[in-house]
Tab-separated table of C-alpha atoms in Angstrom:
chain	number	residue	atom	x	y	z
A	22	MET	CA	-0.001	-0.014	-0.002
A	23	LYS	CA	1.393	3.422	-0.894
A	24	VAL	CA	2.111	6.108	1.650
A	25	VAL	CA	1.904	9.797	0.724
A	26	LEU	CA	3.187	12.706	2.766
A	27	LYS	CA	2.067	16.199	1.732
A	28	ASP	CA	3.736	19.376	3.052
A	29	LEU	CA	4.363	17.868	6.477
A	30	ARG	CA	5.680	20.185	9.159
A	31	LYS	CA	6.314	19.420	12.836
A	32	THR	CA	7.757	21.863	15.341
A	33	TYR	CA	8.467	21.735	19.064
A	34	GLU	CA	8.913	24.363	21.793
A	35	GLY	CA	6.287	26.665	20.373
A	36	GLY	CA	7.652	26.593	16.868
A	37	LYS	CA	11.283	27.318	17.817
A	38	VAL	CA	12.554	23.855	16.907
A	39	VAL	CA	11.582	22.711	13.400
A	40	ALA	CA	11.867	18.921	13.342
A	41	VAL	CA	10.169	18.283	10.011
A	42	ASP	CA	10.086	21.066	7.454
A	43	ASP	CA	7.733	20.829	4.471
A	44	VAL	CA	8.262	17.179	3.654
A	45	SER	CA	6.341	15.817	0.651
A	46	LEU	CA	6.932	12.409	-0.967
A	47	GLU	CA	5.253	9.238	-2.122
A	48	ILE	CA	6.351	5.786	-1.023
A	49	ARG	CA	5.240	3.162	-3.505
A	50	ASP	CA	3.252	0.039	-2.765
A	51	GLY	CA	5.592	-2.761	-1.745
A	52	GLU	CA	8.623	-0.507	-1.666
A	53	PHE	CA	11.474	-0.677	0.861
A	54	PHE	CA	11.972	3.015	1.589
A	55	SER	CA	14.497	4.433	4.039
A	56	PHE	CA	14.865	7.786	5.743
A	57	LEU	CA	18.582	8.389	6.229
A	58	GLY	CA	20.372	11.244	7.889
A	59	PRO	CA	22.397	12.379	10.886
A	60	SER	CA	21.054	12.556	14.395
A	61	GLY	CA	18.418	15.281	14.740
A	62	CYS	CA	17.653	15.517	11.017
A	63	GLY	CA	13.925	14.699	11.486
A	64	LYS	CA	13.837	11.145	10.219
A	65	THR	CA	12.446	9.515	13.346
A	66	THR	CA	9.944	12.326	13.812
A	67	THR	CA	8.712	11.722	10.243
A	68	LEU	CA	8.302	8.013	10.988
A	69	ARG	CA	6.418	8.788	14.222
A	70	LEU	CA	4.085	11.074	12.247
A	71	ILE	CA	3.383	8.205	9.829
A	72	ALA	CA	2.796	5.842	12.763
A	73	GLY	CA	0.466	8.291	14.513
A	74	PHE	CA	2.590	8.673	17.656
A	75	GLU	CA	2.781	12.374	16.858
A	76	TYR	CA	0.595	14.700	14.885
A	77	PRO	CA	1.884	17.318	12.401
A	78	ASP	CA	1.404	21.102	12.768
A	79	LYS	CA	0.605	21.218	9.053
A	80	GLY	CA	0.280	18.871	6.134
A	81	SER	CA	-1.349	15.497	5.565
A	82	ILE	CA	-0.568	11.810	5.520
A	83	PHE	CA	-2.302	9.208	3.328
A	84	ILE	CA	-2.010	5.444	3.605
A	85	GLY	CA	-3.428	4.072	0.358
A	86	ASP	CA	-6.153	6.547	-0.548
A	87	GLU	CA	-7.218	7.118	3.031
A	88	GLU	CA	-6.154	10.242	4.923
A	89	VAL	CA	-4.806	9.199	8.342
A	90	THR	CA	-3.126	12.447	9.455
A	91	PHE	CA	-4.900	12.656	12.808
A	92	LYS	CA	-5.982	9.019	13.251
A	93	LYS	CA	-4.777	7.036	16.232
A	94	PRO	CA	-1.895	4.571	15.662
A	95	TYR	CA	-4.171	1.504	15.905
A	96	GLU	CA	-6.511	2.949	13.273
A	97	ARG	CA	-3.784	3.116	10.601
A	98	ASN	CA	-2.992	-0.505	9.868
A	99	THR	CA	0.711	0.034	10.446
A	100	ALA	CA	3.072	-1.794	12.822
A	101	MET	CA	6.286	-0.487	14.291
A	102	VAL	CA	9.560	-2.131	15.303
A	103	PHE	CA	11.636	-0.115	17.755
A	104	GLN	CA	15.343	0.190	18.317
A	105	ASN	CA	15.099	-1.163	21.890
A	106	TYR	CA	12.745	-4.089	20.866
A	107	ALA	CA	10.078	-2.942	23.395
A	108	LEU	CA	9.158	-6.534	24.331
A	109	TRP	CA	7.135	-7.308	27.438
A	110	PRO	CA	9.717	-8.844	29.817
A	111	HIS	CA	7.102	-10.820	31.791
A	112	MET	CA	5.644	-12.473	28.688
A	113	THR	CA	7.029	-15.384	26.683
A	114	VAL	CA	7.870	-15.078	22.988
A	115	TYR	CA	4.468	-16.607	22.207
A	116	GLU	CA	2.598	-14.216	24.526
A	117	ASN	CA	4.493	-11.184	23.159
A	118	ILE	CA	3.562	-12.083	19.606
A	119	ALA	CA	-0.014	-12.938	20.551
A	120	TYR	CA	-0.614	-9.680	22.315
A	121	GLY	CA	-1.639	-7.653	19.272
A	122	LEU	CA	-3.939	-10.457	18.126
A	123	LYS	CA	-5.613	-10.691	21.507
A	124	ILE	CA	-6.482	-6.981	21.632
A	125	ARG	CA	-7.856	-7.313	18.111
A	126	LYS	CA	-9.980	-10.197	19.390
A	127	VAL	CA	-8.657	-12.677	16.812
A	128	ARG	CA	-9.977	-16.201	17.473
A	129	GLU	CA	-7.659	-18.519	19.421
A	130	GLU	CA	-7.297	-21.017	16.584
A	131	GLU	CA	-6.455	-18.261	14.081
A	132	GLN	CA	-3.976	-16.814	16.615
A	133	ARG	CA	-2.131	-20.148	16.927
A	134	LYS	CA	-1.973	-20.526	13.097
A	135	ARG	CA	-0.663	-17.011	12.502
A	136	ILE	CA	1.919	-17.220	15.337
A	137	ARG	CA	3.155	-20.558	14.016
A	138	GLU	CA	3.568	-19.069	10.545
A	139	VAL	CA	5.290	-15.872	11.709
A	140	LEU	CA	7.677	-17.778	13.971
A	141	GLU	CA	8.662	-19.844	10.943
A	142	LEU	CA	9.095	-16.653	8.875
A	143	VAL	CA	11.523	-15.137	11.396
A	144	LYS	CA	13.161	-18.476	12.093
A	145	LEU	CA	12.291	-18.685	15.785
A	146	THR	CA	10.290	-21.864	15.813
A	147	GLY	CA	10.948	-23.769	19.033
A	148	LEU	CA	11.610	-20.666	21.164
A	149	GLU	CA	7.938	-19.879	21.874
A	150	ASN	CA	8.195	-20.479	25.612
A	151	ARG	CA	11.339	-18.484	26.256
A	152	TYR	CA	11.266	-15.071	27.944
A	153	PRO	CA	12.986	-12.063	26.289
A	154	THR	CA	15.831	-12.153	28.810
A	155	GLN	CA	16.621	-15.690	27.687
A	156	LEU	CA	17.228	-14.509	24.119
A	157	SER	CA	20.071	-12.769	22.332
A	158	GLY	CA	19.616	-9.246	21.005
A	159	GLY	CA	19.195	-10.548	17.453
A	160	GLN	CA	16.533	-13.037	18.615
A	161	GLN	CA	14.694	-10.324	20.572
A	162	GLN	CA	14.549	-8.116	17.480
A	163	ARG	CA	13.159	-11.067	15.477
A	164	VAL	CA	10.405	-11.432	18.124
A	165	ALA	CA	9.674	-7.720	17.764
A	166	LEU	CA	9.527	-8.137	14.014
A	167	ALA	CA	7.208	-11.199	14.366
A	168	ARG	CA	4.982	-9.234	16.743
A	169	ALA	CA	4.704	-6.438	14.188
A	170	LEU	CA	4.044	-8.768	11.251
A	171	VAL	CA	1.533	-11.071	12.921
A	172	VAL	CA	-1.165	-8.387	12.837
A	173	GLN	CA	-0.744	-8.254	9.058
A	174	PRO	CA	-0.137	-4.539	8.725
A	175	LYS	CA	-0.286	-2.780	5.363
A	176	VAL	CA	2.801	-0.803	6.218
A	177	LEU	CA	5.750	-1.896	8.358
A	178	LEU	CA	7.710	0.833	10.168
A	179	LEU	CA	11.189	0.210	11.535
A	180	ASP	CA	13.002	2.763	13.658
A	181	GLU	CA	16.747	2.047	13.779
A	182	PRO	CA	15.983	-1.641	14.483
A	183	LEU	CA	19.606	-2.772	14.220
A	184	SER	CA	21.339	-0.108	16.280
A	185	ASN	CA	21.554	-2.190	19.468
A	186	LEU	CA	23.007	-5.241	17.740
A	187	ASP	CA	26.648	-6.016	17.238
A	188	ALA	CA	28.133	-5.773	13.760
A	189	LYS	CA	27.857	-9.449	12.715
A	190	VAL	CA	24.323	-9.918	14.012
A	191	ARG	CA	23.312	-6.561	12.494
A	192	ILE	CA	24.176	-7.831	8.998
A	193	GLU	CA	22.340	-11.124	9.619
A	194	VAL	CA	19.172	-9.445	10.865
A	195	ARG	CA	19.380	-6.855	8.063
A	196	GLU	CA	19.369	-9.637	5.462
A	197	GLU	CA	16.489	-11.322	7.265
A	198	ILE	CA	14.430	-8.122	7.211
A	199	LYS	CA	15.050	-7.712	3.500
A	200	ARG	CA	14.189	-11.322	2.800
A	201	ILE	CA	10.961	-11.123	4.739
A	202	GLN	CA	10.032	-7.828	3.085
A	203	ARG	CA	10.544	-9.354	-0.350
A	204	GLU	CA	8.614	-12.418	0.583
A	205	LEU	CA	5.607	-10.499	1.939
A	206	LYS	CA	5.927	-7.575	-0.528
A	207	ILE	CA	4.927	-5.287	2.341
A	208	THR	CA	5.490	-1.525	2.093
A	209	THR	CA	8.358	-0.919	4.534
A	210	ILE	CA	9.591	2.374	5.904
A	211	TYR	CA	12.941	2.206	7.607
A	212	VAL	CA	14.841	4.822	9.588
A	213	THR	CA	18.586	4.706	9.992
A	214	HIS	CA	21.625	6.956	10.370
A	215	ASP	CA	23.846	4.232	8.842
A	216	GLN	CA	24.466	4.925	5.138
A	217	GLU	CA	25.799	1.413	4.435
A	218	GLU	CA	22.688	-0.140	5.997
A	219	ALA	CA	20.373	2.128	3.990
A	220	MET	CA	22.303	1.524	0.752
A	221	SER	CA	22.260	-2.241	1.127
A	222	ILE	CA	18.610	-2.688	2.077
A	223	SER	CA	16.563	0.017	0.336
A	224	ASP	CA	14.818	0.378	-2.976
A	225	ARG	CA	14.891	4.147	-2.486
A	226	ILE	CA	16.267	6.448	0.177
A	227	ALA	CA	15.271	9.953	1.341
A	228	VAL	CA	18.356	11.710	2.683
A	229	MET	CA	17.257	14.197	5.360
A	230	ASN	CA	19.096	17.198	6.707
A	231	GLN	CA	17.800	19.752	9.241
A	232	GLY	CA	14.191	18.626	8.915
A	233	ARG	CA	13.988	18.692	5.152
A	234	ILE	CA	14.558	16.187	2.378
A	235	ALA	CA	17.895	16.850	0.670
A	236	GLN	CA	17.332	14.204	-2.036
A	237	ILE	CA	15.310	11.108	-2.758
A	238	GLY	CA	16.702	8.416	-5.035
A	239	THR	CA	17.882	4.876	-5.482
A	240	PRO	CA	21.202	4.045	-3.731
A	241	GLU	CA	22.941	4.346	-7.106
A	242	GLU	CA	21.417	7.782	-7.858
A	243	LEU	CA	22.414	9.154	-4.500
A	244	TYR	CA	25.925	7.780	-4.735
A	245	PHE	CA	26.724	8.717	-8.306
A	246	SER	CA	24.458	11.772	-8.880
A	247	PRO	CA	24.130	13.711	-5.619
A	248	ARG	CA	22.370	17.048	-6.070
A	249	GLU	CA	23.772	18.647	-2.912
A	250	LEU	CA	27.188	18.665	-1.313
A	251	PHE	CA	25.606	17.348	1.847
A	252	VAL	CA	24.384	14.232	0.077
A	253	ALA	CA	27.703	13.761	-1.755
A	254	SER	CA	29.664	13.988	1.495
A	255	PHE	CA	27.198	11.790	3.443
A	256	PHE	CA	27.903	8.698	1.361
A	257	GLY	CA	31.372	7.287	1.803
A	258	LYS	CA	34.366	9.469	2.502
A	259	PRO	CA	35.012	11.398	-0.738
A	260	ASN	CA	37.825	13.810	-1.425
A	261	ILE	CA	36.369	17.342	-1.207
A	262	LEU	CA	38.572	20.003	-2.765
A	263	ASP	CA	38.268	23.734	-3.225
A	264	GLY	CA	38.378	24.957	-6.780
A	265	ILE	CA	37.675	27.815	-9.170
A	266	TYR	CA	35.674	27.384	-12.349
A	267	LEU	CA	37.738	28.255	-15.438
A	268	GLY	CA	34.944	27.884	-17.985
A	269	GLU	CA	34.457	25.290	-20.695
A	270	GLY	CA	33.999	22.481	-18.200
A	271	LYS	CA	37.372	22.957	-16.515
A	272	ALA	CA	38.350	23.958	-13.018
A	273	GLU	CA	41.547	24.657	-11.150
A	274	ILE	CA	41.741	22.941	-7.826
A	275	GLN	CA	44.011	23.453	-4.842
A	276	GLY	CA	47.642	23.065	-5.752
A	277	GLY	CA	47.147	24.543	-9.242
A	278	VAL	CA	45.882	21.312	-10.781
A	279	GLU	CA	43.546	21.788	-13.768
A	280	MET	CA	40.894	19.185	-14.466
A	281	GLY	CA	37.675	18.548	-16.315
A	282	ILE	CA	34.570	18.639	-14.129
A	283	THR	CA	30.916	17.734	-14.281
A	284	PRO	CA	28.523	20.210	-12.635
A	285	ALA	CA	26.295	18.384	-10.095
A	286	ALA	CA	22.700	17.925	-11.272
A	287	GLY	CA	20.096	20.506	-10.430
A	288	GLN	CA	22.403	23.488	-10.147
A	289	LYS	CA	22.351	26.798	-11.994
A	290	GLU	CA	24.869	26.953	-14.834
A	291	LEU	CA	28.385	27.630	-13.589
A	292	GLU	CA	30.142	30.890	-14.498
A	293	ARG	CA	33.857	31.543	-14.922
A	294	GLY	CA	35.356	32.486	-11.563
A	295	ASP	CA	32.709	30.657	-9.466
A	296	LYS	CA	34.116	29.107	-6.303
A	297	LEU	CA	33.565	25.400	-6.259
A	298	LYS	CA	33.614	22.416	-3.970
A	299	ILE	CA	34.777	19.491	-6.004
A	300	VAL	CA	33.931	15.961	-4.915
A	301	ILE	CA	35.877	12.980	-6.153
A	302	ARG	CA	35.505	9.548	-4.661
A	303	PRO	CA	38.732	7.636	-4.044
A	304	GLU	CA	37.544	4.740	-6.104
A	305	HIS	CA	37.210	7.105	-9.101
A	306	ILE	CA	40.804	8.240	-8.985
A	307	TYR	CA	42.783	5.458	-10.558
A	308	ILE	CA	46.496	5.068	-10.337
A	309	ARG	CA	47.410	3.713	-13.723
A	310	GLY	CA	51.030	3.053	-12.978
A	311	ARG	CA	54.360	4.748	-12.660
A	312	LEU	CA	54.367	8.128	-14.365
A	313	LEU	CA	54.950	7.876	-18.095
A	314	GLN	CA	53.082	10.979	-19.246
A	315	ILE	CA	50.784	13.559	-17.802
A	316	ARG	CA	47.429	13.716	-19.504
A	317	SER	CA	45.758	17.076	-19.650
A	318	GLY	CA	42.191	17.786	-18.578
A	319	SER	CA	41.175	14.698	-16.790
A	320	SER	CA	44.434	13.592	-15.214
A	321	ALA	CA	46.749	14.782	-12.555
A	322	GLU	CA	50.233	13.792	-11.595
A	323	GLY	CA	51.039	12.838	-8.061
A	324	SER	CA	53.350	11.113	-5.644
A	325	SER	CA	52.247	7.990	-3.849
B	117	MET	CA	31.682	3.038	2.768
B	118	ARG	CA	34.216	2.865	0.003
B	119	MET	CA	33.675	0.736	-3.032
B	120	PHE	CA	36.938	-1.123	-3.427
B	121	THR	CA	37.019	-4.580	-4.822
B	122	GLY	CA	39.582	-7.277	-4.144
B	123	ASP	CA	41.443	-5.988	-7.176
B	124	SER	CA	42.022	-2.490	-5.858
B	125	GLN	CA	43.050	-0.703	-2.724
B	126	GLU	CA	42.965	2.772	-1.327
B	127	VAL	CA	46.185	4.773	-1.321
B	128	LYS	CA	47.067	8.316	-0.327
B	129	VAL	CA	48.541	10.516	-3.060
B	130	ALA	CA	50.039	13.985	-2.883
B	131	VAL	CA	49.117	16.194	-5.844
B	132	GLY	CA	49.595	19.824	-6.889
B	133	LYS	CA	52.614	21.849	-7.913
B	134	ASP	CA	54.292	21.411	-4.540
B	135	ARG	CA	52.534	18.126	-3.786
B	136	GLU	CA	50.674	19.981	-1.048
B	137	VAL	CA	47.228	18.422	-1.532
B	138	LEU	CA	46.602	14.957	-0.175
B	139	ILE	CA	43.884	12.909	-1.793
B	140	TYR	CA	42.744	9.338	-1.539
B	141	ALA	CA	42.903	7.262	-4.730
B	142	SER	CA	42.492	3.690	-5.912
B	143	ALA	CA	45.357	1.525	-7.033
B	144	PRO	CA	45.445	-1.985	-8.410
B	145	SER	CA	46.306	-4.334	-5.542
B	146	ASP	CA	49.172	-5.822	-7.587
B	147	LEU	CA	50.673	-2.542	-8.750
B	148	PRO	CA	54.297	-2.404	-7.572
B	149	ILE	CA	54.635	1.213	-6.433
B	150	SER	CA	56.656	2.528	-3.530
B	151	ILE	CA	56.230	5.580	-1.287
B	152	GLY	CA	57.567	8.697	-2.998
B	153	GLU	CA	57.249	7.321	-6.486
B	154	GLU	CA	55.693	9.501	-9.193
B	155	VAL	CA	52.456	8.022	-10.506
B	156	GLU	CA	49.902	8.769	-13.187
B	157	LEU	CA	46.349	9.402	-12.055
B	158	GLU	CA	43.302	8.962	-14.256
B	159	ILE	CA	40.085	10.653	-13.171
B	160	PRO	CA	37.036	10.268	-15.386
B	161	GLU	CA	35.561	13.767	-15.868
B	162	SER	CA	32.083	12.421	-15.263
B	163	ARG	CA	33.105	11.445	-11.729
B	164	VAL	CA	34.498	14.867	-10.845
B	165	LEU	CA	31.406	16.539	-9.390
B	166	ALA	CA	31.427	20.277	-8.941
B	167	PHE	CA	29.126	22.101	-6.530
B	168	ARG	CA	28.921	25.864	-6.356
B	169	ALA	CA	30.587	26.709	-2.986
């Protein structure tokens, strides 16, 4: 089911702090969509607005064709997975997963069937009677995922679900989330500050900065065609050099090196004398060998 | 995240008239170069992105 945000704005402290600033976008049916950005960029607030844990000052939210802007969380047919798992410590795995079904008054027999299926999906069959404290972090997050999926939401929301896991388990659970999403074809909205995580798991990513969307695109688009310096510098660790535009597609960078450039997309046309920030990724600067000749335009000499 | 394959590795290179600018580049893993050696760099123009400062 698609999710549409229109002109969303959310402020705190009487309007002094703008958490979400005029955000509009459409998340496609069955898409794995991530909000990515540094701490405080507004990504979690945007997710909480979609979930109904917070209401916007302005703008609207649609899930499918239904406006849900001010509906309560349980009226939206979404389910959320939190960073800290948020499992009931006094309930077993089975009881945690069953909780959402009980309050929806799903028949016992149907509950048992759905829980059996979802445990299989997240590969936790056999651990039904364990308590959360008897599980690893990765297993607890799988229970949280099972609890979210068992109510058969139209949209799955995940707020930094891997942040509390160690590096190895994080990759395992990340792959599991992606597999399950593909299997169920469920629209999934994922929040993370980890660019590698977002790049490896998402169909599209919205990069956020200071409450607004800097750019939306596929991982490849964001990596190879950033429209803002912020986006270019957020992915990987590129070389960022000062330069002056010389005209005719050439620039002089620090150290008097002249090179051919490509203006980033979406900018006004460059004029001779413009000050530039030039971004080159290390993997795009190739050392061809010991110096035999210096090519003009798109080459530079150097010492290793 | 840096996209190096098993065939390449990241190296630090000094460029500019006085070799005063340090940049990170990619070198074939089997390229026999030593520190201080002059090298040729190739940078595809399409990968040199310019933003107005």
